[in-house]
PDB file of C-alpha atoms and ligand atoms in Angstrom:
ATOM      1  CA  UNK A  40    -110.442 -85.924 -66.793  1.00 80.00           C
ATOM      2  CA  UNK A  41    -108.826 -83.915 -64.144  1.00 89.00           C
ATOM      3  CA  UNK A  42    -110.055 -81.428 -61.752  1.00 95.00           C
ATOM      4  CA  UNK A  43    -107.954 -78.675 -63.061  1.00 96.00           C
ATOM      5  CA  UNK A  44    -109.812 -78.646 -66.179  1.00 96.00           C
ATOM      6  CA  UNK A  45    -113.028 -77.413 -63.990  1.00 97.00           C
ATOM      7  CA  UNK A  46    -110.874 -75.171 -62.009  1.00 98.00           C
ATOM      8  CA  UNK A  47    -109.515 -73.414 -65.065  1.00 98.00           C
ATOM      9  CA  UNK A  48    -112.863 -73.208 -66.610  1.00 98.00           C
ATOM     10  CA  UNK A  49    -114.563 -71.349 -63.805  1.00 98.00           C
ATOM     11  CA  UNK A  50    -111.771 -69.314 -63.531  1.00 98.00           C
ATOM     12  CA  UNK A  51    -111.630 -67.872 -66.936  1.00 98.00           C
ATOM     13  CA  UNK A  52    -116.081 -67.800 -66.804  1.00 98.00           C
ATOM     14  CA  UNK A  53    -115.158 -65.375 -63.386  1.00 98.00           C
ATOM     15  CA  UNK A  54    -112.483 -63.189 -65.412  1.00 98.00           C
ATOM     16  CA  UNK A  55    -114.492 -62.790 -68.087  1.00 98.00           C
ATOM     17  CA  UNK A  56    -117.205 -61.599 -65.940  1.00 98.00           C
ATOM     18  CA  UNK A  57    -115.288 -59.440 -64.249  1.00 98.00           C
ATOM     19  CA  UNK A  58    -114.292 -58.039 -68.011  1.00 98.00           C
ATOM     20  CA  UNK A  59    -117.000 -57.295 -69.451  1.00 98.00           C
ATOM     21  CA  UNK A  60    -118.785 -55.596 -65.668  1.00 97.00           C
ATOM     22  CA  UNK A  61    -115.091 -53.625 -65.578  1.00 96.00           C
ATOM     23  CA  UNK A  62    -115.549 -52.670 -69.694  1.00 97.00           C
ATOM     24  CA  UNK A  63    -119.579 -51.460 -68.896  1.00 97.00           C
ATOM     25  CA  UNK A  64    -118.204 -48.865 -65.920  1.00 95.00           C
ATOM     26  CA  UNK A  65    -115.453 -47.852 -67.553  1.00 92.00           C
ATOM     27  CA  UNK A  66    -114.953 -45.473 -70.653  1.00 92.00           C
ATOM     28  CA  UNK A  67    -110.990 -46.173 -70.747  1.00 91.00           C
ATOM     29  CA  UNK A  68    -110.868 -50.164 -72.085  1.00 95.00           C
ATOM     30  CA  UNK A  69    -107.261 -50.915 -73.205  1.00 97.00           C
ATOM     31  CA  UNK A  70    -105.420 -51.686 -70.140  1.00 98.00           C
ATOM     32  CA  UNK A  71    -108.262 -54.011 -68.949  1.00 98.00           C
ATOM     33  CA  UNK A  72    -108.429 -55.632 -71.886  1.00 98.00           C
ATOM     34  CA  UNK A  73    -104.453 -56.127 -71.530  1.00 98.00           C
ATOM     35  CA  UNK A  74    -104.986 -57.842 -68.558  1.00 98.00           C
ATOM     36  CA  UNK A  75    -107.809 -60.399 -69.846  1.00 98.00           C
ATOM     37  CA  UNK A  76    -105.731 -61.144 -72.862  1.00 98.00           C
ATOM     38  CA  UNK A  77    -102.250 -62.039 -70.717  1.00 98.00           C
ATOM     39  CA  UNK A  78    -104.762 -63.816 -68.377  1.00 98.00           C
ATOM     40  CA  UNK A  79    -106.503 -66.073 -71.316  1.00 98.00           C
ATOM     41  CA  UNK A  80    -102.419 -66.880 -72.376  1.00 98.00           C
ATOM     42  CA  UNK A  81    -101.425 -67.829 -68.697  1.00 98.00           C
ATOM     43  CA  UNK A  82    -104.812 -69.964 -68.459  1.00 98.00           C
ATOM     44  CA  UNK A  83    -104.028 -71.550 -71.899  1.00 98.00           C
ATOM     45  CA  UNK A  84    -100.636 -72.498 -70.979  1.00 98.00           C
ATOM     46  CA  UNK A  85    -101.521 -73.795 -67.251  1.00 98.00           C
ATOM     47  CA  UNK A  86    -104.212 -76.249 -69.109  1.00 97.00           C
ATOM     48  CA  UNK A  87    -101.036 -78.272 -69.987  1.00 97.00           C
ATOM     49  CA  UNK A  88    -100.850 -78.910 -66.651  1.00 97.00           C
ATOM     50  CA  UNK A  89    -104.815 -80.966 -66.769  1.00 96.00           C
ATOM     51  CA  UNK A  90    -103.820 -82.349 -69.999  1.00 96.00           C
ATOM     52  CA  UNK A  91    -100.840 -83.862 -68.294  1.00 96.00           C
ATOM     53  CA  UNK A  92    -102.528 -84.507 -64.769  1.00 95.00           C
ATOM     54  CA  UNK A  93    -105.683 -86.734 -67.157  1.00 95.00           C
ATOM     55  CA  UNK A  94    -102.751 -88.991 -69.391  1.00 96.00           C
ATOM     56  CA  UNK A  95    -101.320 -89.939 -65.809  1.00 94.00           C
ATOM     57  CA  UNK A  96    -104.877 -90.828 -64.924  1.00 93.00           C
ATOM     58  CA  UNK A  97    -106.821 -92.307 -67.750  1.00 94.00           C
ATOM     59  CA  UNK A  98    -106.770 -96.071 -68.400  1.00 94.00           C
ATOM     60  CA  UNK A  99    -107.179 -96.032 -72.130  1.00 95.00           C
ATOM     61  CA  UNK A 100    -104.024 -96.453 -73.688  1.00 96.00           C
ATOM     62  CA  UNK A 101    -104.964 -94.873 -77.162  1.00 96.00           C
ATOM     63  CA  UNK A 102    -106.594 -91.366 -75.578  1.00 94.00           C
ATOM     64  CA  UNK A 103    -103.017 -90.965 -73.653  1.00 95.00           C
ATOM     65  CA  UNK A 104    -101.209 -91.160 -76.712  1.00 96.00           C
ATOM     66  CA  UNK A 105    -104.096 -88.639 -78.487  1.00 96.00           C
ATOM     67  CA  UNK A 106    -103.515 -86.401 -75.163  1.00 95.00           C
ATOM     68  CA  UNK A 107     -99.773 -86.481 -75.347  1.00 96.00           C
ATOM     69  CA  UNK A 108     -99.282 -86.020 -79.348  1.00 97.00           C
ATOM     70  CA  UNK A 109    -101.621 -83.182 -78.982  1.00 95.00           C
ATOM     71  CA  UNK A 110     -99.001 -82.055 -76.019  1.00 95.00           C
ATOM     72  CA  UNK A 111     -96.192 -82.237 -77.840  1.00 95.00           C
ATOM     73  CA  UNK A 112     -97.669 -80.182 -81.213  1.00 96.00           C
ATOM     74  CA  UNK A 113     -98.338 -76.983 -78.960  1.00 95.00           C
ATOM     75  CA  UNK A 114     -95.274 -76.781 -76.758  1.00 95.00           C
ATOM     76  CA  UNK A 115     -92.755 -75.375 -79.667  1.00 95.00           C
ATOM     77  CA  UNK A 116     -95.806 -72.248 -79.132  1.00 98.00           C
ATOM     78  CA  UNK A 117     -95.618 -72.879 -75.366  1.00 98.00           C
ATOM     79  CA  UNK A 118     -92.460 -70.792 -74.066  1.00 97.00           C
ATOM     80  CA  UNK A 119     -93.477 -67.767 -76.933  1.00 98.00           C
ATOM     81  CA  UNK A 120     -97.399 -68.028 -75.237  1.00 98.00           C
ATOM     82  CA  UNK A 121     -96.262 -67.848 -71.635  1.00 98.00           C
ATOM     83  CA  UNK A 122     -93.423 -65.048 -72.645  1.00 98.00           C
ATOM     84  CA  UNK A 123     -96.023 -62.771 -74.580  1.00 98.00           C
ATOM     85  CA  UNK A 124     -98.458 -63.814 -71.240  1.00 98.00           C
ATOM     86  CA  UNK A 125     -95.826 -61.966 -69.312  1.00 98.00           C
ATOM     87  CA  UNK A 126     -95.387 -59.074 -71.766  1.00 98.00           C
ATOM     88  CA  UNK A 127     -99.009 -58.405 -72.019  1.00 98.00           C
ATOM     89  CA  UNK A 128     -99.672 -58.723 -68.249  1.00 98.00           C
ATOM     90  CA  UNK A 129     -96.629 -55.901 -67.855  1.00 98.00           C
ATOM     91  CA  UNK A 130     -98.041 -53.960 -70.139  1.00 98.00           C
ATOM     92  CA  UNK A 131    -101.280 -53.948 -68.362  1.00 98.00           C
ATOM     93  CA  UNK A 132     -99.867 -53.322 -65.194  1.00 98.00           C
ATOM     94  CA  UNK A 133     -98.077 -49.902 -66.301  1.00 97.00           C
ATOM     95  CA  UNK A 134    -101.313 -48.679 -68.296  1.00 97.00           C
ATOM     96  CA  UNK A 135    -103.077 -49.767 -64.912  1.00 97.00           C
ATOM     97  CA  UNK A 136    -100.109 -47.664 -62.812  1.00 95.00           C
ATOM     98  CA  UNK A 137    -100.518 -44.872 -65.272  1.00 96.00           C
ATOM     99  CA  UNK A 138    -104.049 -44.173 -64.771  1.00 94.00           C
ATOM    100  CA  UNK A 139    -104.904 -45.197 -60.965  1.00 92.00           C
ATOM    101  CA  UNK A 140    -101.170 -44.339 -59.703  1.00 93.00           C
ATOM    102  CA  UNK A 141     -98.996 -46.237 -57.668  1.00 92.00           C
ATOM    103  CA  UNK A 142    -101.291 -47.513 -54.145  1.00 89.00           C
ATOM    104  CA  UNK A 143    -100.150 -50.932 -52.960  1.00 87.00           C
ATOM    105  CA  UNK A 144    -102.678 -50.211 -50.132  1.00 91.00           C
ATOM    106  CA  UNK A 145    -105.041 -51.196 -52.598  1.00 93.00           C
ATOM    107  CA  UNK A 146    -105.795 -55.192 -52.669  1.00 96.00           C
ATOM    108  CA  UNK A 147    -106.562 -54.650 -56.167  1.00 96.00           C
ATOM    109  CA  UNK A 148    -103.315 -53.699 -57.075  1.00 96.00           C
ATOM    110  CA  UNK A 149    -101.271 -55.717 -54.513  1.00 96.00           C
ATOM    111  CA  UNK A 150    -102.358 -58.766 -55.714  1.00 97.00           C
ATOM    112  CA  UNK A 151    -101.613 -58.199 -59.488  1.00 97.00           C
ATOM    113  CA  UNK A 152     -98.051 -56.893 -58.250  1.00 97.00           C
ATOM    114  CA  UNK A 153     -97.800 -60.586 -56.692  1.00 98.00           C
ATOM    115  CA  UNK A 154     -98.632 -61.958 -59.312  1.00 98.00           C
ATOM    116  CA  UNK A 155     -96.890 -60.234 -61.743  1.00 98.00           C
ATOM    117  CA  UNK A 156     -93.603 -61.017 -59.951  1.00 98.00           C
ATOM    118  CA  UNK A 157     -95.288 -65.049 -59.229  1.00 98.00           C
ATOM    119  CA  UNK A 158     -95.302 -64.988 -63.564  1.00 98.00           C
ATOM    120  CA  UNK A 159     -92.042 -63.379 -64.016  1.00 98.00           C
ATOM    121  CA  UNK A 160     -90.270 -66.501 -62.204  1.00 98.00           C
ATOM    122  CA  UNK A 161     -92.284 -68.844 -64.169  1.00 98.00           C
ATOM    123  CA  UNK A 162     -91.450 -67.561 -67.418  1.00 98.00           C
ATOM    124  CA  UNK A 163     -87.956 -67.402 -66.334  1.00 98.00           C
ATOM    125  CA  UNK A 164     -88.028 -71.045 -64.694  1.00 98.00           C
ATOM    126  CA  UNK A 165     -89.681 -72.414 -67.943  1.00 98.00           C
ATOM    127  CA  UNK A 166     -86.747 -70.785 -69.904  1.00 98.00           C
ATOM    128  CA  UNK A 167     -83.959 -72.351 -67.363  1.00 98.00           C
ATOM    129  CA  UNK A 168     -85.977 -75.647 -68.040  1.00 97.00           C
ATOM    130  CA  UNK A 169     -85.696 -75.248 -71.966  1.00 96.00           C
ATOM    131  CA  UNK A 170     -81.951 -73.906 -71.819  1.00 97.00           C
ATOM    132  CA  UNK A 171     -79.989 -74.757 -69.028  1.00 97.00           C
ATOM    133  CA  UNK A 172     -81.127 -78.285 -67.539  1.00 94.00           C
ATOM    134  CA  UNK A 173     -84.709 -79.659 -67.130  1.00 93.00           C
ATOM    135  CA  UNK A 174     -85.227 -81.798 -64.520  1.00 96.00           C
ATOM    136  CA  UNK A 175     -87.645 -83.016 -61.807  1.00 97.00           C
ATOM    137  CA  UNK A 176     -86.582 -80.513 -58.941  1.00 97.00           C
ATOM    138  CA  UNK A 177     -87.068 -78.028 -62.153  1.00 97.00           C
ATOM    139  CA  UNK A 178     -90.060 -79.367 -63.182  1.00 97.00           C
ATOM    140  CA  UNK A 179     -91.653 -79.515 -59.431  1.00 97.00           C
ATOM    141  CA  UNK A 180     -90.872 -75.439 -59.534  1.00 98.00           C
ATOM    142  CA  UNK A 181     -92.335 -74.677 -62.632  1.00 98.00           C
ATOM    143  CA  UNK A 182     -95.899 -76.419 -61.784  1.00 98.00           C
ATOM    144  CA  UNK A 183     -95.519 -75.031 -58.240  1.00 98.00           C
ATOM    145  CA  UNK A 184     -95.184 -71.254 -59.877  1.00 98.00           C
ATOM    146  CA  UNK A 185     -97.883 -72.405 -61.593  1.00 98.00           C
ATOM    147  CA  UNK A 186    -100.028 -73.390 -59.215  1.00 98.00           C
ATOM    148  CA  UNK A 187     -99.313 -70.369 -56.955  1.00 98.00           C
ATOM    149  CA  UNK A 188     -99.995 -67.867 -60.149  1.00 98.00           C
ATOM    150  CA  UNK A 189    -103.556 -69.570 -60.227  1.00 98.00           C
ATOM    151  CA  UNK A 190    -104.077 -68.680 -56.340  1.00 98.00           C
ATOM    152  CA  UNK A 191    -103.075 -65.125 -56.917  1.00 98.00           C
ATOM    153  CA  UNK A 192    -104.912 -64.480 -60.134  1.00 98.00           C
ATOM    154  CA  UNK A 193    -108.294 -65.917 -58.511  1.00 98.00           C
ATOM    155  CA  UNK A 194    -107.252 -63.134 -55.429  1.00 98.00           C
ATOM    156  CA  UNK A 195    -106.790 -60.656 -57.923  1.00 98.00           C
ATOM    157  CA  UNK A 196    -110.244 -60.907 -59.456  1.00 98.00           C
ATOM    158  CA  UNK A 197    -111.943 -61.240 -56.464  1.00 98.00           C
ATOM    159  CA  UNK A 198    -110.381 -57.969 -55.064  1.00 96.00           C
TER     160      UNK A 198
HETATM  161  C1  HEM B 328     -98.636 -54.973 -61.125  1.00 76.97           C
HETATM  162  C2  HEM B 328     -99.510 -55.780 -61.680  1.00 76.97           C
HETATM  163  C3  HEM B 328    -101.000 -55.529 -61.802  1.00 76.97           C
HETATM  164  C4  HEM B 328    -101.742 -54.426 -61.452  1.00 76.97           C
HETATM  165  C5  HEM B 328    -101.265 -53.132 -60.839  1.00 76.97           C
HETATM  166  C6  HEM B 328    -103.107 -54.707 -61.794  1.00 76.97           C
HETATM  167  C7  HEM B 328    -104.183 -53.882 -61.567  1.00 76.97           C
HETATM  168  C8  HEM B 328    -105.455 -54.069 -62.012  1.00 76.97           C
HETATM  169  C9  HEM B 328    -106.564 -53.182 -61.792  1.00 76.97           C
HETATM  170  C10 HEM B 328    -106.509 -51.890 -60.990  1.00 76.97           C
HETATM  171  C11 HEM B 328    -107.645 -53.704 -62.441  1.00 76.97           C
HETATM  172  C12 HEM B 328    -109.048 -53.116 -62.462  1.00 76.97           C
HETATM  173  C13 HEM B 328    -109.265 -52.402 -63.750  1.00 76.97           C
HETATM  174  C14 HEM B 328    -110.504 -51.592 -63.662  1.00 76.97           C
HETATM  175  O1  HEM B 328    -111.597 -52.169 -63.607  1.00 76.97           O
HETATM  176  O2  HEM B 328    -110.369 -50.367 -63.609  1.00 76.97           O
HETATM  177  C15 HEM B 328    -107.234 -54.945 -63.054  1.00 76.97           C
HETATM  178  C16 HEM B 328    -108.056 -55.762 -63.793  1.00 76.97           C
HETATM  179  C17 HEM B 328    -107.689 -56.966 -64.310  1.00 76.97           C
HETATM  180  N1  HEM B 328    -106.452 -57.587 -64.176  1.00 76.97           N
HETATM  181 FE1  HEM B 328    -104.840 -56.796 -63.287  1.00 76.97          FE
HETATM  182  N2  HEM B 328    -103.185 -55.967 -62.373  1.00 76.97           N
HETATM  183  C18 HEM B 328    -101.923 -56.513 -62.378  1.00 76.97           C
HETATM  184  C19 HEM B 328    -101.566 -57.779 -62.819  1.00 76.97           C
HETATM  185  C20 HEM B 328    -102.455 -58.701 -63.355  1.00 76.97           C
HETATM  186  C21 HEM B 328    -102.174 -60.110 -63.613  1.00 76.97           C
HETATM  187  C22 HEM B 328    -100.855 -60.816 -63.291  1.00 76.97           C
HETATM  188  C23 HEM B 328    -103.295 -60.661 -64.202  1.00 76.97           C
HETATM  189  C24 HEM B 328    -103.568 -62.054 -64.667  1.00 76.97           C
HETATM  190  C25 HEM B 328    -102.727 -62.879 -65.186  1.00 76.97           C
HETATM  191  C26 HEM B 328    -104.273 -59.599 -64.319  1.00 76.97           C
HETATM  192  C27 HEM B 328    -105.510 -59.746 -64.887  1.00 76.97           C
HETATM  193  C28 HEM B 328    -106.512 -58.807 -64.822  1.00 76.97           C
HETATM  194  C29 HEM B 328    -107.828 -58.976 -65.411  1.00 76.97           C
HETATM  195  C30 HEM B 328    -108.315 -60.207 -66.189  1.00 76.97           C
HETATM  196  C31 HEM B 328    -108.543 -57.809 -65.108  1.00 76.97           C
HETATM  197  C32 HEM B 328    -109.992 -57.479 -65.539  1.00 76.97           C
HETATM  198  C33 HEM B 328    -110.982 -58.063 -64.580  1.00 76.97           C
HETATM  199  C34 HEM B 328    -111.240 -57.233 -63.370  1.00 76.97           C
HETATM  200  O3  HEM B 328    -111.488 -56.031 -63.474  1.00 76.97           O
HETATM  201  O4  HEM B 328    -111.189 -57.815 -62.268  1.00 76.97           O
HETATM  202  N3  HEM B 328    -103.746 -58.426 -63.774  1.00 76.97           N
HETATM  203  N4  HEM B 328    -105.904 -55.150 -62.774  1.00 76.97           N
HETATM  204  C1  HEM B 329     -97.668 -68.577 -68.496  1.00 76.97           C
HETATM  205  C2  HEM B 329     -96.530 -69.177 -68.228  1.00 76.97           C
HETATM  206  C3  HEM B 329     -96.328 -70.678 -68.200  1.00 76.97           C
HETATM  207  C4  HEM B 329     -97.135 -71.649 -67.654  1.00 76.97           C
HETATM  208  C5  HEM B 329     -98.468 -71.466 -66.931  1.00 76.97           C
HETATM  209  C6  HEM B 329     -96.467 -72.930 -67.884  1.00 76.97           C
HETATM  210  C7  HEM B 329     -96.972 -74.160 -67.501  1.00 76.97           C
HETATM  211  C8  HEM B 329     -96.394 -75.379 -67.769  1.00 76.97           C
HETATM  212  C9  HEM B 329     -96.938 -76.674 -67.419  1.00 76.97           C
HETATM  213  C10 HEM B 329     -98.253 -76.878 -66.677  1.00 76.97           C
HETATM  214  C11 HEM B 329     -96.086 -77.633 -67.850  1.00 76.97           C
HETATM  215  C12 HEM B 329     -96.254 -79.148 -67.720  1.00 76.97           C
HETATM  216  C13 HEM B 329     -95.567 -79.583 -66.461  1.00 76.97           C
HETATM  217  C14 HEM B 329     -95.537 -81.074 -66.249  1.00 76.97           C
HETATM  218  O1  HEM B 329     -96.543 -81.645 -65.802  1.00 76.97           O
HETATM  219  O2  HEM B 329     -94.483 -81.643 -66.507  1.00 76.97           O
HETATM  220  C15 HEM B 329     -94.956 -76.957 -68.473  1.00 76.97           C
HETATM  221  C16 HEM B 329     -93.857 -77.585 -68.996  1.00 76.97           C
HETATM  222  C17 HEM B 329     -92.786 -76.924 -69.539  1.00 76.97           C
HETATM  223  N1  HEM B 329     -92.648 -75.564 -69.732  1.00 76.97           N
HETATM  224 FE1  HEM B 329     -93.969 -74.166 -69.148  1.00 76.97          FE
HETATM  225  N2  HEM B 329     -95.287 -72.710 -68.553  1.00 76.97           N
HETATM  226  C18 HEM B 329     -95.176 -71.359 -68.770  1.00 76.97           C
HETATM  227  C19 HEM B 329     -94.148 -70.707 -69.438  1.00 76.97           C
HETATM  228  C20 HEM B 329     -93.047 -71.334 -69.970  1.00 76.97           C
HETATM  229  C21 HEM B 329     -91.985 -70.646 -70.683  1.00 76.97           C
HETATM  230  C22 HEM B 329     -91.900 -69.140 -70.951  1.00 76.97           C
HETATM  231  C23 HEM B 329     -91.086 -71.581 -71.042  1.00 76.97           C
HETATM  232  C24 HEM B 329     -89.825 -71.258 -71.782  1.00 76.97           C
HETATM  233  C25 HEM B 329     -89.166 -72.040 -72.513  1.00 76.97           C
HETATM  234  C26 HEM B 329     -91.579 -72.880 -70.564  1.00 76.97           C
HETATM  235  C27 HEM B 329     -90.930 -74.106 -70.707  1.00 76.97           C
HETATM  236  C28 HEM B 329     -91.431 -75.334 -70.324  1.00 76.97           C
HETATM  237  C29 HEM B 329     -90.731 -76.601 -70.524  1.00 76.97           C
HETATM  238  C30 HEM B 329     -89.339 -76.772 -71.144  1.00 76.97           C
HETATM  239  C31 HEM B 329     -91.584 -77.596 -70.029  1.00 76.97           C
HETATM  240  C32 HEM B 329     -91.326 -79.117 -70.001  1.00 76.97           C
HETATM  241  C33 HEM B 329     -91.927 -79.712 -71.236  1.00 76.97           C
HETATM  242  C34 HEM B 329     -92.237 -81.160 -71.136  1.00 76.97           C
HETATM  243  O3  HEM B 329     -91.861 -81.807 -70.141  1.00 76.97           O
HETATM  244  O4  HEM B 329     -92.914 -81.644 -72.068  1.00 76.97           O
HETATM  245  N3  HEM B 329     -92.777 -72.677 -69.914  1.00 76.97           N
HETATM  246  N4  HEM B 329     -95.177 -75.583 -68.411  1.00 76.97           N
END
């Protein structure tokens, strides 16, 4: 098994934490909820990166070719998962703008910007990967941007 499956659980047990303290304080829910429902598509989409990382690992020659049938069933629902993950995350960031105003001196804020912009490449990488030429400088961008997005989304909880 790898690590990132850990590291992706504990980061969607901290969002969802964060959800449900912002949804008791709060008596306006929708653009939170936005923003937990792009976040649960990003995190389901980054989990292909553990399922990959654990059939490079494993030994067992019949669980990698379980792991990687199972891959390739979900990834015709990938790029439409990580695209509505990008259009749900945008919507939550105007609802967000449109209540608290425009302060990028707030962390809060900041770091969603970042990261809005970090999940705007990836979509757009994945979709250069799909149409125009997938390769492994490509492929080395895409899980960077992911691996970035994951940085910035833990910094824009804890904020
Ligand atoms: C310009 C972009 C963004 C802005 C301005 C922004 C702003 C905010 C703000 C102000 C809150 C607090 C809501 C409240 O309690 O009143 C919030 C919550 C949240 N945001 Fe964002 N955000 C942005 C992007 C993102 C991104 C990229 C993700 C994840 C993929 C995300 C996921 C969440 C989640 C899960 C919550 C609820 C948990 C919490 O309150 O910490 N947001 N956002
Ligand atoms: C939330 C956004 C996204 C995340 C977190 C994400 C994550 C990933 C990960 C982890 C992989 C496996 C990388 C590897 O080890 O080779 C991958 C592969 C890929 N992604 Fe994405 N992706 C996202 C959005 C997209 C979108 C919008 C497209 C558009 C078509 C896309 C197209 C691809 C392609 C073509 C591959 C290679 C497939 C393969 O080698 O089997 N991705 N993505």
């Amino acid at each position: 098994m790898s690590i990132w499956f850990l590291l992706n659980g504990a980061l969607v047990i901290w969002a969802a934490w964060n959800v449900v303290q912002s949804l008791a304080v709060h008596s306006v829910h929708h653009h939170i909820l936005l923003g937990f429902a792009g976040f649960l598509l990003f995190i389901f989409n980054w989990t292909r990166n553990a399922v990959f990382a654990t059939i490079r690992k494993v030994d067992d020659r019949a669980v990698k070719i379980k792991l990687a049938r199972f891959s390739k069933k979900i990834m015709p629902y990938h790029r439409w998962i990580g695209t509505l993950s990008f259009v749900l995350i945008a919507l939550h960031a105007l609802t967000v703008i449109h209540l608290y105003g425009f302060n990028p001196g707030s962390m809060k804020i900041l770091t969603g910007l970042l990261a809005s912009v970090n999940l705007f490449i990836l979509v757009l990488s994945g979709w250069y990967s799909q149409l125009i030429r997938h390769n492994l400088k490509s492929r080395r961008v895409h899980i960077g941007l992911g691996i970035s997005m994951f940085i910035l989304t833990a910094l824009h909880l804890y904020f």
